[in-house]
Amino acid sequence: SNANANDDLKALIRTIPDFPKPGILFRDITTLLLNPAGFAASIARMADATHGPIDLVAGIEARGFLFAAALASPLKAGVLLIRKDGKLPGATIAEDYALEYGQDRIAMHADALAPGARVLLVDDLIATGGTARAAIRLLRKAGASVSQAQFLVDLPDLGGAKLLRDDGVDVSALIS
Ligand code: PRP
Ligand code: ADE
């Protein structure tokens, strides 16, 4: 069942209190990545949850890259990198956003996608949704069609997934 799948994967992540700041319960997915069956099952379930053809999987730096890269092959899609500002060598477009524990700016190459490209947004985790919503603004500014977003972990108390759904995005997460 979905509940069991959720629990199986949930057992592979751990919680580190007070990282990177006091009061934050950091959900650490590195332990799931270390588990061959757990990582493979995560990618298979994300691929299964994807509907319709996808041209590009957009991964958010840094941990989102791992899931986006692994999904590219089963989805027969390319990988679009959404990076912290200042890292990409070509001409970029950027968006500012607020984090659960700070403020940042993300960027993508201005010429990374053709207008109307069907883009699946992928990250390891959604909390407040600030990062994912900035990524969606950025992708849509570049002309992408972004109708789906997938995450390994949703922290529902922080409300990000609901905000994305209110923006018209079909959100799925393997662990809640
Ligand atoms: C984490 C996570 C998401 C974001 C989610 O990344 O990987 O990208 O926070 O938080 P939000 O929904 O409140 O925006 P982080 O900023 O820690 O960057 P990193 O992956 O480069 O460590
Ligand atoms: N990104 C934002 N909030 C987080 C949390 N609590 N754990 C892991 N990554 C996060």
Coordinates of C-alpha atoms and ligand atoms in Angstrom, one line a residue:
S1 CA 0.0 0.0 0.0
N2 CA 1.0 3.6 -0.2
A3 CA 1.1 3.9 3.5
N4 CA 3.6 1.0 3.7
A5 CA 5.7 2.5 0.9
N6 CA 5.7 5.8 2.8
D7 CA 6.8 4.1 6.0
D8 CA 9.5 1.9 4.2
L9 CA 11.2 5.0 2.7
K10 CA 10.6 7.1 5.8
A11 CA 12.7 4.7 7.9
L12 CA 15.6 5.5 5.6
I13 CA 15.7 9.2 6.4
R14 CA 16.9 10.6 9.7
T15 CA 16.3 13.8 11.6
I16 CA 19.1 16.0 12.8
P17 CA 18.0 18.7 15.3
D18 CA 19.4 22.2 15.2
F19 CA 20.9 22.0 11.7
P20 CA 21.7 24.4 10.1
K21 CA 20.3 26.7 12.8
P22 CA 18.8 26.2 16.3
G23 CA 15.2 25.1 16.1
I24 CA 15.3 23.5 12.7
L25 CA 14.6 19.7 12.5
F26 CA 16.7 18.8 9.5
R27 CA 15.4 15.8 7.5
D28 CA 18.5 14.2 6.2
I29 CA 18.1 12.1 3.1
T30 CA 21.8 11.0 2.7
T31 CA 20.9 7.8 4.5
L32 CA 18.3 6.9 1.9
L33 CA 20.8 7.6 -0.9
L34 CA 23.3 5.2 0.8
N35 CA 20.6 2.4 0.5
P36 CA 20.6 0.9 -3.0
A37 CA 17.1 -0.5 -2.8
G38 CA 15.7 2.6 -1.2
F39 CA 17.2 5.0 -3.8
A40 CA 16.1 2.7 -6.6
A41 CA 12.6 2.4 -5.3
S42 CA 12.4 6.2 -4.8
I43 CA 13.3 6.8 -8.5
A44 CA 10.9 4.1 -9.7
R45 CA 8.0 5.5 -7.7
M46 CA 8.7 9.0 -8.9
A47 CA 8.8 7.8 -12.5
D48 CA 5.6 5.9 -12.0
A49 CA 3.9 9.0 -10.6
T50 CA 4.8 11.1 -13.7
H51 CA 2.0 11.4 -16.2
G52 CA 2.3 12.4 -19.8
P53 CA 5.5 13.1 -21.9
I54 CA 8.2 15.2 -20.2
D55 CA 10.8 17.1 -22.2
L56 CA 13.0 18.2 -19.3
V57 CA 13.4 17.3 -15.7
A58 CA 14.4 20.4 -13.8
G59 CA 16.5 19.7 -10.7
I60 CA 17.2 22.2 -7.9
E61 CA 20.7 22.4 -6.5
A62 CA 22.1 20.5 -4.8
R63 CA 20.2 17.4 -3.6
G64 CA 17.5 17.9 -6.3
F65 CA 20.1 17.2 -9.0
L66 CA 20.5 13.6 -7.8
F67 CA 16.8 12.8 -8.3
A68 CA 16.5 14.8 -11.5
A69 CA 19.5 13.0 -13.0
A70 CA 18.2 9.6 -12.1
L71 CA 14.7 10.3 -13.5
A72 CA 16.0 11.6 -16.9
S73 CA 16.6 8.1 -18.3
P74 CA 13.3 6.4 -17.4
L75 CA 11.3 9.5 -18.5
K76 CA 13.4 9.9 -21.7
A77 CA 13.9 13.5 -20.8
G78 CA 16.9 15.9 -20.5
V79 CA 18.1 17.5 -17.3
L80 CA 17.8 21.3 -16.7
L81 CA 19.9 22.6 -13.8
I82 CA 18.4 25.2 -11.5
R83 CA 21.4 26.5 -9.5
K84 CA 22.2 29.0 -6.8
D85 CA 23.0 32.3 -8.5
G86 CA 26.5 32.8 -9.8
K87 CA 27.3 29.2 -10.7
L88 CA 26.1 28.9 -14.3
P89 CA 28.5 30.1 -17.0
G90 CA 26.0 31.3 -19.7
A91 CA 23.5 34.1 -19.7
T92 CA 21.0 33.5 -16.9
I93 CA 17.6 34.5 -15.6
A94 CA 17.1 34.5 -11.8
E95 CA 14.5 34.6 -9.0
D96 CA 14.9 35.5 -5.3
Y97 CA 13.2 33.5 -2.6
A98 CA 12.9 33.1 1.1
L99 CA 14.0 29.8 2.8
E100 CA 12.9 28.2 6.0
Y101 CA 16.3 29.3 7.3
G102 CA 17.4 32.2 5.2
Q103 CA 17.2 34.0 1.8
D104 CA 18.7 33.0 -1.6
R105 CA 18.5 33.5 -5.4
I106 CA 18.3 30.7 -8.0
A107 CA 19.1 30.9 -11.7
M108 CA 18.9 28.9 -14.9
H109 CA 20.4 29.4 -18.4
A110 CA 18.2 31.8 -20.3
D111 CA 18.3 29.5 -23.4
A112 CA 17.8 26.2 -21.6
L113 CA 14.4 25.5 -23.0
A114 CA 12.2 26.0 -26.0
P115 CA 8.8 27.8 -25.4
G116 CA 6.2 25.3 -24.4
A117 CA 8.7 22.7 -23.2
R118 CA 7.0 20.2 -20.8
V119 CA 9.1 20.4 -17.6
L120 CA 8.8 18.2 -14.5
L121 CA 10.2 20.0 -11.4
V122 CA 12.1 17.8 -9.0
D123 CA 13.7 18.3 -5.6
D124 CA 14.5 16.2 -2.6
L125 CA 12.2 18.0 -0.2
I126 CA 9.5 20.7 0.0
A127 CA 9.1 22.7 3.2
T128 CA 7.8 26.3 2.9
G129 CA 7.8 25.9 -0.9
G130 CA 9.8 29.1 -1.3
T131 CA 12.5 27.3 -3.4
A132 CA 10.0 25.3 -5.6
R133 CA 7.8 28.3 -6.2
A134 CA 10.8 30.4 -7.2
A135 CA 11.8 27.6 -9.6
I136 CA 8.3 27.5 -11.1
R137 CA 8.3 31.3 -11.6
L138 CA 11.7 31.0 -13.3
L139 CA 10.7 28.1 -15.6
R140 CA 7.4 29.8 -16.5
K141 CA 9.3 33.1 -17.2
A142 CA 11.4 31.1 -19.6
G143 CA 8.3 29.8 -21.4
A144 CA 8.1 26.3 -19.9
S145 CA 4.8 24.4 -19.2
V146 CA 5.2 23.3 -15.6
S147 CA 2.2 21.2 -14.5
Q148 CA 3.9 18.6 -12.2
A149 CA 6.4 18.7 -9.3
Q150 CA 7.8 15.7 -7.5
F151 CA 9.6 15.5 -4.2
L152 CA 11.0 12.7 -2.1
V153 CA 9.8 14.4 1.1
D154 CA 7.0 16.8 1.9
L155 CA 6.9 18.6 5.3
P156 CA 3.1 19.4 5.1
D157 CA 3.1 21.5 8.3
L158 CA 5.2 24.1 6.5
G159 CA 2.5 24.5 3.7
G160 CA 4.7 24.5 0.6
A161 CA 2.9 21.7 -1.3
K162 CA -0.5 23.4 -0.8
L163 CA 0.9 26.7 -2.1
L164 CA 2.2 24.9 -5.2
R165 CA -1.2 23.2 -5.8
D166 CA -2.8 26.7 -5.5
D167 CA -0.4 27.7 -8.3
G168 CA -1.9 25.0 -10.5
V169 CA 0.9 22.4 -10.1
D170 CA 0.2 18.7 -9.6
V171 CA 2.4 17.9 -6.5
S172 CA 3.4 14.5 -5.4
A173 CA 5.8 13.3 -2.6
L174 CA 6.9 9.9 -1.6
I175 CA 7.3 10.6 2.1
S176 CA 5.1 12.9 4.2
Ligands
PRP1 C1 16.6 22.4 0.8 C2 15.9 21.4 -0.1 C3 15.0 22.3 -0.9 C4 14.7 23.5 0.0 C5 13.3 23.3 0.5 O1 17.7 22.9 0.1 O2 16.8 20.6 -0.8 O3 15.7 22.7 -2.1 O4 15.6 23.4 1.1 O5 12.9 24.4 1.4 P1 11.7 25.3 1.1 O6 10.5 24.5 0.6 O7 11.4 26.0 2.4 O8 12.1 26.3 0.1 P2 18.8 23.9 0.7 O9 18.4 25.3 0.5 O10 19.1 23.4 2.0 O11 20.0 23.7 -0.4 P3 21.0 22.5 -0.7 O12 20.2 21.4 -1.4 O13 21.9 23.1 -1.7 O14 21.7 22.0 0.5
ADE2 N1 14.9 22.4 3.6 C1 14.1 23.3 4.2 N2 13.7 22.8 5.4 C2 14.3 21.6 5.6 C3 14.3 20.6 6.6 N3 13.6 20.8 7.8 N4 15.1 19.5 6.5 C4 15.8 19.3 5.3 N5 15.8 20.2 4.3 C5 15.1 21.3 4.5

